[in-house]
Short mmCIF file of C-alpha atoms in Angstrom, two decimals:
data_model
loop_
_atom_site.label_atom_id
_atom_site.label_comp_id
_atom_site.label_asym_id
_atom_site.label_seq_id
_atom_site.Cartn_x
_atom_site.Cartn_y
_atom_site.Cartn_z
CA UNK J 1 165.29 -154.65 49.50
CA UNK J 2 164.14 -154.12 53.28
CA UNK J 3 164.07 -150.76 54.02
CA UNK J 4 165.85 -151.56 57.27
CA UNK J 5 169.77 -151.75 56.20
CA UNK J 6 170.33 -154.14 59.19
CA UNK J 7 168.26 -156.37 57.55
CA UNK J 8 169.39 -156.34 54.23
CA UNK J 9 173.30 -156.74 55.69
CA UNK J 10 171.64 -160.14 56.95
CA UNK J 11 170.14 -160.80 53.88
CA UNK J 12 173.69 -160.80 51.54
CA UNK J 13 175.02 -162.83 54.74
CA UNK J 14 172.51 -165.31 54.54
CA UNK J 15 173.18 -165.87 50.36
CA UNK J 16 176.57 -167.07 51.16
CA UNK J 17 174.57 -170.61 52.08
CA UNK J 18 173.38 -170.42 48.94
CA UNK J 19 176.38 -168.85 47.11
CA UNK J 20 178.53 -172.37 48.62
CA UNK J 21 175.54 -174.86 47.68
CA UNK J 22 176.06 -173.45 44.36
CA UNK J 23 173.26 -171.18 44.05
CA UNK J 24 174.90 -168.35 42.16
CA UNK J 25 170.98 -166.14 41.48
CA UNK J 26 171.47 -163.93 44.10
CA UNK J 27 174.92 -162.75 42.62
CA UNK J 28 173.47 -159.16 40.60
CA UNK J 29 171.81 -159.09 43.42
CA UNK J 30 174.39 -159.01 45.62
CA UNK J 31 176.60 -156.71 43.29
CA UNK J 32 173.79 -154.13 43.05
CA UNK J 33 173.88 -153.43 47.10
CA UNK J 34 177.19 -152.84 46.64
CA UNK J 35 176.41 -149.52 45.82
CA UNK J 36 173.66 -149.49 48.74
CA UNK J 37 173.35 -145.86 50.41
CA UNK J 38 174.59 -147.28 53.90
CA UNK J 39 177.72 -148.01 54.16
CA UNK J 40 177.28 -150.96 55.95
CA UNK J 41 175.70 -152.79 53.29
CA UNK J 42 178.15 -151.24 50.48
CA UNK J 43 180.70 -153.28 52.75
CA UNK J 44 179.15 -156.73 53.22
CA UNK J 45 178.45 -156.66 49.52
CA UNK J 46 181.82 -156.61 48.76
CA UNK J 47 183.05 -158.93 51.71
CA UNK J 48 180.23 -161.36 50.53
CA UNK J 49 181.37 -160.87 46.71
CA UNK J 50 185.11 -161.50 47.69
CA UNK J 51 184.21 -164.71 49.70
CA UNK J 52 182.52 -166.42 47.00
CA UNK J 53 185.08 -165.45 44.44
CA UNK J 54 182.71 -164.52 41.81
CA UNK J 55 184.05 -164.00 38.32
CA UNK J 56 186.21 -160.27 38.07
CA UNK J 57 185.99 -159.38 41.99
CA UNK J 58 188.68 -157.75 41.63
CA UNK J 59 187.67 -155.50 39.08
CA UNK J 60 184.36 -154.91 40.24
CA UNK J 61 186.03 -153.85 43.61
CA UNK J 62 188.02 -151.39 42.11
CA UNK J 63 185.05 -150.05 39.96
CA UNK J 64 183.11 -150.16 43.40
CA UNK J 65 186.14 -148.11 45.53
CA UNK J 66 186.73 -145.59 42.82
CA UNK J 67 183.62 -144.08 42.38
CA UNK J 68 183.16 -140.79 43.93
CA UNK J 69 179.94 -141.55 45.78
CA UNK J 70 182.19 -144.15 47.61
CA UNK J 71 182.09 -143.90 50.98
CA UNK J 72 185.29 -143.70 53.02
CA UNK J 73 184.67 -146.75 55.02
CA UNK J 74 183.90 -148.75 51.95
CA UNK J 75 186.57 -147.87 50.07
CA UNK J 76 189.48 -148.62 53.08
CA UNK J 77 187.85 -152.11 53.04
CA UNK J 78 187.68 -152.39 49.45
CA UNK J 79 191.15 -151.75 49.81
CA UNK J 80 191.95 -154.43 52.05
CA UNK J 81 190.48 -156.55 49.71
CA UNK J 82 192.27 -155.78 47.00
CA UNK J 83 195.93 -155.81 48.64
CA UNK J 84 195.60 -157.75 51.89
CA UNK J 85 198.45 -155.81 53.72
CA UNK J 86 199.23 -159.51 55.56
CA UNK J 87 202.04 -159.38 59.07
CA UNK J 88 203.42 -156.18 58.07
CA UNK J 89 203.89 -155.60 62.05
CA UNK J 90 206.63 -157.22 64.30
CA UNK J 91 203.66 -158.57 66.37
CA UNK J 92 201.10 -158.76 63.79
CA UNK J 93 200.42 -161.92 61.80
CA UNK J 94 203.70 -163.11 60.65
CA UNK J 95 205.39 -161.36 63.76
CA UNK J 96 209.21 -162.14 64.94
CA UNK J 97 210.60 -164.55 63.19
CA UNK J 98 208.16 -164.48 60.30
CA UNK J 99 208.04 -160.88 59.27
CA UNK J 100 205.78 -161.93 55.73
CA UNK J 101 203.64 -159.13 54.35
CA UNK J 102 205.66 -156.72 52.10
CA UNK J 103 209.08 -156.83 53.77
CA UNK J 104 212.00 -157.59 50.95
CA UNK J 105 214.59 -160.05 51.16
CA UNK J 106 216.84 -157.98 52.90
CA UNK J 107 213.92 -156.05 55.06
CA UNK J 108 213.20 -159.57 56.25
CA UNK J 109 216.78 -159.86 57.68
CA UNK J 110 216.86 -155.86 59.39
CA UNK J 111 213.66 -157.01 61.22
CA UNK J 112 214.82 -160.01 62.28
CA UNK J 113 218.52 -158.82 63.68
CA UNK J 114 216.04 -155.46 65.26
CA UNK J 115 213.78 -157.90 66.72
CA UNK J 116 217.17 -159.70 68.73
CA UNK J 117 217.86 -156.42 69.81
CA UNK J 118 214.53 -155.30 71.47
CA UNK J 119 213.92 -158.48 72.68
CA UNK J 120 217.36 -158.57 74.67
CA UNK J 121 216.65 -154.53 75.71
CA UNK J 122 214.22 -152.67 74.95
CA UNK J 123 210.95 -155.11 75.86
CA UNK J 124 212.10 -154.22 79.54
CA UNK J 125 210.82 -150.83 79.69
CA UNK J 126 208.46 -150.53 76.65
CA UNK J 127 206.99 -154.07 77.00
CA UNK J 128 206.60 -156.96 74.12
CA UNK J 129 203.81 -155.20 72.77
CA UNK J 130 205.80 -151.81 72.62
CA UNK J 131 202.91 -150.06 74.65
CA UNK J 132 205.35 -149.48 77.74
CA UNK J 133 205.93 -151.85 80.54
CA UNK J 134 203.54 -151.55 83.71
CA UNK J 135 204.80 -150.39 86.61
CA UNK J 136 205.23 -152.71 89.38
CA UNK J 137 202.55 -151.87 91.86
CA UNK J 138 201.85 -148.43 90.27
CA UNK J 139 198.58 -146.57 89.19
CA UNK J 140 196.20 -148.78 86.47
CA UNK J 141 197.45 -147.42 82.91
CA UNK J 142 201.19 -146.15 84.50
CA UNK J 143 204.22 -147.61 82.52
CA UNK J 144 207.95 -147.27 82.47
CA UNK J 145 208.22 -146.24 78.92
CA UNK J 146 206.23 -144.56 76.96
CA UNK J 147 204.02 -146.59 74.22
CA UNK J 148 205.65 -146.70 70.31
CA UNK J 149 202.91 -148.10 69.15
CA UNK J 150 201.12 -146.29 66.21
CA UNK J 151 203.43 -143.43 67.24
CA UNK J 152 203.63 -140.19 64.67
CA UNK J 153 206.77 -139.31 65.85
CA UNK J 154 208.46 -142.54 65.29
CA UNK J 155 206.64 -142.59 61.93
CA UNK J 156 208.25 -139.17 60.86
CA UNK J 157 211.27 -138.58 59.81
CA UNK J 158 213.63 -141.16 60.28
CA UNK J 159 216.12 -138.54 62.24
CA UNK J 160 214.21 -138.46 64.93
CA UNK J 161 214.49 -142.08 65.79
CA UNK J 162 218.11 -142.29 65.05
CA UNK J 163 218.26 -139.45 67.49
CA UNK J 164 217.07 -140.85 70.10
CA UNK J 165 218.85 -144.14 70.12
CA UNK J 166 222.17 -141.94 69.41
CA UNK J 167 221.83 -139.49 72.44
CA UNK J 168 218.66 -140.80 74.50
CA UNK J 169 215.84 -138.56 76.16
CA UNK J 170 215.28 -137.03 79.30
CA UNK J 171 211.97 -135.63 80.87
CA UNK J 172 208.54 -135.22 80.27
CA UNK J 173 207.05 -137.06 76.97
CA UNK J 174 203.70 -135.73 75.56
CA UNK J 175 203.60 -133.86 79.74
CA UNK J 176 203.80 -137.17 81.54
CA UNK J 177 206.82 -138.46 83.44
CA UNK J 178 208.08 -142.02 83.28
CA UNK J 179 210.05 -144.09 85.80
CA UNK J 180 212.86 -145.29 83.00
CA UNK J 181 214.77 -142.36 80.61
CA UNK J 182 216.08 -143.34 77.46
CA UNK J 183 219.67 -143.67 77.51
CA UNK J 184 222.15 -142.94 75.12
CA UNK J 185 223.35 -145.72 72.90
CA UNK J 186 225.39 -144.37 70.25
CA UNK J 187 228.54 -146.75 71.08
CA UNK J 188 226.91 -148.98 68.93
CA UNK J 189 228.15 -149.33 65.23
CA UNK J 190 226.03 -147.00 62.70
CA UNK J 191 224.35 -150.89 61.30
CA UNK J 192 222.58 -151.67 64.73
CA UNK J 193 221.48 -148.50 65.01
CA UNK J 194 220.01 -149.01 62.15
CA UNK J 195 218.27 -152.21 62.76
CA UNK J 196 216.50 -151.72 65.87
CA UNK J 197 215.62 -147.93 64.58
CA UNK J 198 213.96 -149.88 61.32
CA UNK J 199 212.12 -152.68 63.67
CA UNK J 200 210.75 -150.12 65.69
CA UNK J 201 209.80 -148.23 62.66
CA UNK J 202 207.85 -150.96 61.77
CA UNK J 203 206.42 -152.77 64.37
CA UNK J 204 203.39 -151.93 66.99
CA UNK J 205 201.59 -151.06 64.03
CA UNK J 206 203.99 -148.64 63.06
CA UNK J 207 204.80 -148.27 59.21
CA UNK J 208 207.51 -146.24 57.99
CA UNK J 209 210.91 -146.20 55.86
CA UNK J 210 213.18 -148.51 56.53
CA UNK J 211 216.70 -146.60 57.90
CA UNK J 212 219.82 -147.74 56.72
CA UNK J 213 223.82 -146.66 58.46
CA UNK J 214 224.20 -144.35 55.78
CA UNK J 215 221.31 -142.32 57.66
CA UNK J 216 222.47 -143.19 60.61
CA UNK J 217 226.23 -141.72 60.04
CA UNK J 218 224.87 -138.55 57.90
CA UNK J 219 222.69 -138.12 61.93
CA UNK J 220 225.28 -138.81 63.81
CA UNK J 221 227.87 -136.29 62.14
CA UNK J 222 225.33 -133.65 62.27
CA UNK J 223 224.89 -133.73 65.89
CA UNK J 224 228.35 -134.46 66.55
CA UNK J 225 229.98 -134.84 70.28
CA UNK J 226 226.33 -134.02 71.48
CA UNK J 227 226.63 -135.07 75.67
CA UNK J 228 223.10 -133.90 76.98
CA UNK J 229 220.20 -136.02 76.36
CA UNK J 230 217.36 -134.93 73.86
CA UNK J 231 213.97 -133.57 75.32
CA UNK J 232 211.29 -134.69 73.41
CA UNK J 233 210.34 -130.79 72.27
CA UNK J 234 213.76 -129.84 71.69
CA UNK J 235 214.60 -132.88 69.41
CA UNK J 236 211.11 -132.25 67.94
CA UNK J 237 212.16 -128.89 66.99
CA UNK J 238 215.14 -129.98 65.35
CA UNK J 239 214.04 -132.96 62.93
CA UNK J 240 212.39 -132.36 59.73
CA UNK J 241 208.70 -132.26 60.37
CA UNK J 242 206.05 -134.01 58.11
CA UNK J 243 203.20 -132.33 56.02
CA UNK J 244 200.39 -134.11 57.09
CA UNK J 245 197.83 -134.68 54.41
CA UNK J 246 194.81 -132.54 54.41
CA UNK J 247 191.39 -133.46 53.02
CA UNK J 248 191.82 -130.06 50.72
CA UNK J 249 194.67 -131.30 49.11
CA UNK J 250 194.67 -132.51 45.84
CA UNK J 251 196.32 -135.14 44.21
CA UNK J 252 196.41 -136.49 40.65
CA UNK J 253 198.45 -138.41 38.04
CA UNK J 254 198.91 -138.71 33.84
CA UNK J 255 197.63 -142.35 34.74
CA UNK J 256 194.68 -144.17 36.93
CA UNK J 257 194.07 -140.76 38.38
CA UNK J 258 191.28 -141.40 40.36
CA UNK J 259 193.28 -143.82 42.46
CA UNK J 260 196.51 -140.76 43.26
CA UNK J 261 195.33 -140.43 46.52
CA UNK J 262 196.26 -143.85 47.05
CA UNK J 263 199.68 -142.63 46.78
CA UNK J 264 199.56 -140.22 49.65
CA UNK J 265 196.19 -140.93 51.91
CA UNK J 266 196.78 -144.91 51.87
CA UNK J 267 196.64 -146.68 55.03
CA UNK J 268 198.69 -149.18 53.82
CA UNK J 269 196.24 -151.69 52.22
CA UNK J 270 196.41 -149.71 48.86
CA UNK J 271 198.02 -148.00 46.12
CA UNK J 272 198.52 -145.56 42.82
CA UNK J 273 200.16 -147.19 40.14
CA UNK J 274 200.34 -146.61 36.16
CA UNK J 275 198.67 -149.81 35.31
CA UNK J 276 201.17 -150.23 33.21
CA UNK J 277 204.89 -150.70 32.47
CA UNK J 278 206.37 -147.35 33.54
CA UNK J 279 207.73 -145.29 30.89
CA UNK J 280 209.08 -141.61 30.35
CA UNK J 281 206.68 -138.74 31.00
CA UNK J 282 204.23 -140.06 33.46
CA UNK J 283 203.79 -138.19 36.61
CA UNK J 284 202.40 -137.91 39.88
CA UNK J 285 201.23 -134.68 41.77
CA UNK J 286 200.26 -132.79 44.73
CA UNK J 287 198.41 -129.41 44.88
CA UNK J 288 198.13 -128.01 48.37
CA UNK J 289 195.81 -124.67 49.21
CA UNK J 290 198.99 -122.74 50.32
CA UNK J 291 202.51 -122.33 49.65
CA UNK J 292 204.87 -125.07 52.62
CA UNK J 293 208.06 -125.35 52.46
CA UNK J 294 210.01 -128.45 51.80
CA UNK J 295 212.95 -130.10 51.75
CA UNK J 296 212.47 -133.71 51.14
CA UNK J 297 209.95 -136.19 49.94
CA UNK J 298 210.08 -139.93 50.39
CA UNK J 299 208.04 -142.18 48.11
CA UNK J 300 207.43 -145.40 49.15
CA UNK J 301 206.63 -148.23 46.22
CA UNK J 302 205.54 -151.53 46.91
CA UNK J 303 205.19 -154.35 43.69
CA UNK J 304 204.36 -152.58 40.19
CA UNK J 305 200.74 -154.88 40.61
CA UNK J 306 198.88 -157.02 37.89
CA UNK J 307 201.11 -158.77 35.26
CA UNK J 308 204.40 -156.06 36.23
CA UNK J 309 204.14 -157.10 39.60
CA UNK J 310 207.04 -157.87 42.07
CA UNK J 311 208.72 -155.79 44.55
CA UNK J 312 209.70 -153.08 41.95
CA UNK J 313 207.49 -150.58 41.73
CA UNK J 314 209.99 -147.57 42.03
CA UNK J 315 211.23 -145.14 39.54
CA UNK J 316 213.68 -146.09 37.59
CA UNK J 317 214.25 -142.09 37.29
CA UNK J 318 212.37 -139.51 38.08
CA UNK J 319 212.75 -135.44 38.06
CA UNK J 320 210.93 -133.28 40.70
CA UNK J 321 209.46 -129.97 39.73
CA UNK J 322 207.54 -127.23 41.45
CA UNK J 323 204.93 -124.63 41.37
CA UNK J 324 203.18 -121.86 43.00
CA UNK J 325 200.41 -121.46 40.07
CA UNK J 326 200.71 -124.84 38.59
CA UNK J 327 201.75 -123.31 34.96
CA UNK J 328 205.45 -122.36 35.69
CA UNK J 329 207.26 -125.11 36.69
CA UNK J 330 210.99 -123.98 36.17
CA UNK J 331 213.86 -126.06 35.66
CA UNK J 332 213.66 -129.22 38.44
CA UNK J 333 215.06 -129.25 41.55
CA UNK J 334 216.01 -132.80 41.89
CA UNK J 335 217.03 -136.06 39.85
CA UNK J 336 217.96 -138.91 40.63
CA UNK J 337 217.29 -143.13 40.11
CA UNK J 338 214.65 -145.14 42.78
CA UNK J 339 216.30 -147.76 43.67
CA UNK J 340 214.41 -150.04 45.84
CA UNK J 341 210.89 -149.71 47.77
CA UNK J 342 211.71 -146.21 49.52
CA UNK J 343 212.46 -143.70 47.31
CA UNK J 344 214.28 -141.01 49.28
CA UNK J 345 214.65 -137.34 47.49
CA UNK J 346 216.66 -134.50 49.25
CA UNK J 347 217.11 -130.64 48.15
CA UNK J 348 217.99 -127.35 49.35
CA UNK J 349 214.89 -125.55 50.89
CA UNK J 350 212.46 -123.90 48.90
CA UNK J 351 208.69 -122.75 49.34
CA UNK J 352 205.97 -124.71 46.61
CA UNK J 353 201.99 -125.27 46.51
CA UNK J 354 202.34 -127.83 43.72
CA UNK J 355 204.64 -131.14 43.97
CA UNK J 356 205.07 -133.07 40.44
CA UNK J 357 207.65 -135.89 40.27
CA UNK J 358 207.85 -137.28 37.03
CA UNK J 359 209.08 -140.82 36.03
CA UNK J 360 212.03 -140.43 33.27
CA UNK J 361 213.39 -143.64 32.78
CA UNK J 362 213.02 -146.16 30.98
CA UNK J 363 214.08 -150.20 30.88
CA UNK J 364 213.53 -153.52 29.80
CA UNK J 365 210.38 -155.09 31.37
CA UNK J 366 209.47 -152.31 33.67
CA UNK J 367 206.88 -152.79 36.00
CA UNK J 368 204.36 -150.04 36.59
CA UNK J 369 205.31 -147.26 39.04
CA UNK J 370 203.12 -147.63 42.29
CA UNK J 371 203.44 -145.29 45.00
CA UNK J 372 201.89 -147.33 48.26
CA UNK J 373 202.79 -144.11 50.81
CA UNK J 374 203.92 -140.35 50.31
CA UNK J 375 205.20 -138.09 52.89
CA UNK J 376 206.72 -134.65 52.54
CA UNK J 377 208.93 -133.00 54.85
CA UNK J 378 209.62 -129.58 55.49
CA UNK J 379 212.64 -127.58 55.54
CA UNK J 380 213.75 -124.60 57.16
CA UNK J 381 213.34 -125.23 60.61
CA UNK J 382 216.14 -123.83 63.46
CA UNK J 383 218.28 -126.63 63.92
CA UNK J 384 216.73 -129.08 61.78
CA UNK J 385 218.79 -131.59 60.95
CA UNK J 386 217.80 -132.23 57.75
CA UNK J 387 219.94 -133.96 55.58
CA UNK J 388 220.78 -131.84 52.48
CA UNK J 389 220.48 -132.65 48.67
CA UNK J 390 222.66 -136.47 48.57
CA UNK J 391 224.87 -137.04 45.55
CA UNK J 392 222.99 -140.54 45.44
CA UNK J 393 219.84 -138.40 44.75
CA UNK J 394 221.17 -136.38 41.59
CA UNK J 395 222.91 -137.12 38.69
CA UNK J 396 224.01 -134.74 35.12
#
């Protein structure tokens, strides 16, 4: 109970001696600081808590992380302890060759046939670590590539990516010139393009949908006999661009509501779900302060958690409706069946301040419906090339 929170971080720290002798008094203790005013002792509490394994960590960390005096800080590392994201990076833990984390079966195998490729070409100009090659003899910081890593562009929609392997890139990125131009690649069948456009996707820190040939033919048919290289602003221009999430938007659900904005604002470590097996009516929705336009939403759903677990977490249907007053929701503008961990929904244009998406199926031994990741796209733009609503996305 120092009044210095330094101190008292160093007092939980020393208890784990005592905690691993089998000294369990100082556990209220330690569970009381976990809702300590400074953050920094909010956090060791729950480290210290999680170490030990004292009975129902778990659920005291979610009680802890859902509170709304949580701080942010403590309730990203509350996170981590709850869902330890593990090598989700091509050079992470579990990098090339291991690719653990929360990569399917068939994920696994994209990132491993992606990780050939840039190993065999790409590492040359934008370096193992996919921060950009140095160049020989050049200026400190100067590279041959520009850095992927943690990119938002490579992060958005998947078109721009595909775009760029297609056609390549010439001039200035972000105003800085680079000795090596991306060139174009598209005489490569629509699958590698595919595979090295998903490893880059996510690797470097990157985390993003995975893109399959489909995407990759829908691309290359919209931009057709394209000769000229891409510049960065032009190609920019042309993509779908992604609603970023603002701190004034809201988000809520029929179920665990105080967790939604796991669904949109997670780094990764985290996620909504029902907390229980998914049936027909429950939903999932954003309000934002103004009207955007849109024209896509991807939904990306990791394991259904808890006793549903296992990688199937998506929709087994869902609807999409929208609103400008959240009262009239009209008839919805999309249908269609999730069927694996990135949930992909496409229509026609239109302008909306609220976002619901509703599950509608129903089967035997559903898991719950998590969302881990939520990213809306606009529509709209000159030139985008947005693909349109798929039939794969709608059904009577």
């Amino acid at each position: 109970t120092d009044g210095n929170p330094r101190l008292r971080v160093q007092a939980i720290r020393a208890s784990e001696t005592l905690f691993k002798a089998g000294d369990k008094s100082f556990e209220s203790d330690v569970q009381a600081l976990a809702k300590d005013s400074d953050p920094n002792v909010a956090i060791q509490s729950l480290l210290t808590l999680n170490l030990e394994k004292v009975p129902n960590v778990e659920a005291f960390v979610r009680a802890t992380i859902s509170s709304t005096n949580s701080n942010r800080g403590v309730r990203e590392i509350g996170a981590q302890i709850l869902q330890p994201r593990g090598g989700r990076g091509g050079f992470g833990p579990g990098g090339p060759g291991g690719f653990g984390g929360q990569f399917t079966a068939a994920e696994r195998s994209v990132m491993q046939r992606g990780a050939v490729i840039y190993q065999e070409l790409c590492f040359a100009c934008h370096g193992v670590d996919g921060k950009g090659t140095p160049v020989p003899e050049g200026l400190a910081g100067a590279t041959q590539a520009p850095s992927m890593a943690g990119s938002p562009r490579i992060q958005g929609h998947r078109d721009y990516v595909i775009n760029v392997v297609l056609h390549g890139v010439e001039g200035p990125v972000d105003g800085k010139t680079y000795t090596a131009e991306m060139v174009p690649m598209g005489s490569n069948k629509d699958e590698w393009i595919a595979d090295i456009a998903s490893y880059i996707r996510n690797s470097f820190g990157n985390l993003a949908s995975f893109v399959t040939p489909e995407h990759v033919a829908r691309a290359r048919a919209a931009s057709g006999s394209r000769n000229p290289r891409w510049k960065v602003d032009e190609l920019v221009a042309a993509v779908p661009g992604a609603l970023r999430y603002q701190p004034d938007w809201k988000v809520t659900a029929s179920h665990n509501s105080e967790m939604a904005g796991y669904a949109i604002n997670s780094s990764g470590m985290i996620r909504w779900d029902t907390g229980g097996p998914q049936q027909p009516g429950m939903w999932f929705q954003i309000e934002m302060p103004k009207p955007a336009s849109l024209a896509e939403i991807e939904l990306a759903s990791p394991g259904g958690g808890g006793p549903f677990g296992g990688n199937a977490g998506f929709p087994r249907e869902y609807e999409v409706r929208i609103s400008t007053d959240g009262k009239d929701w009209g008839t919805p503008i999309a249908k269609g069946r999730g069927e694996g961990p990135t949930t992909l929904i496409s229509f026609e244009p239109v302008s909306a301040r609220f976002v619901r998406v509703t599950q509608t199926g129903s089967a035997p031994d559903a898991p719950a419906w998590a969302i881990q990741r939520t990213k809306l796209f606009q529509g709209g733009r000159p030139g985008a090339t947005s693909p349109r609503a798929a039939a794969r996305n709608r059904f009577d």
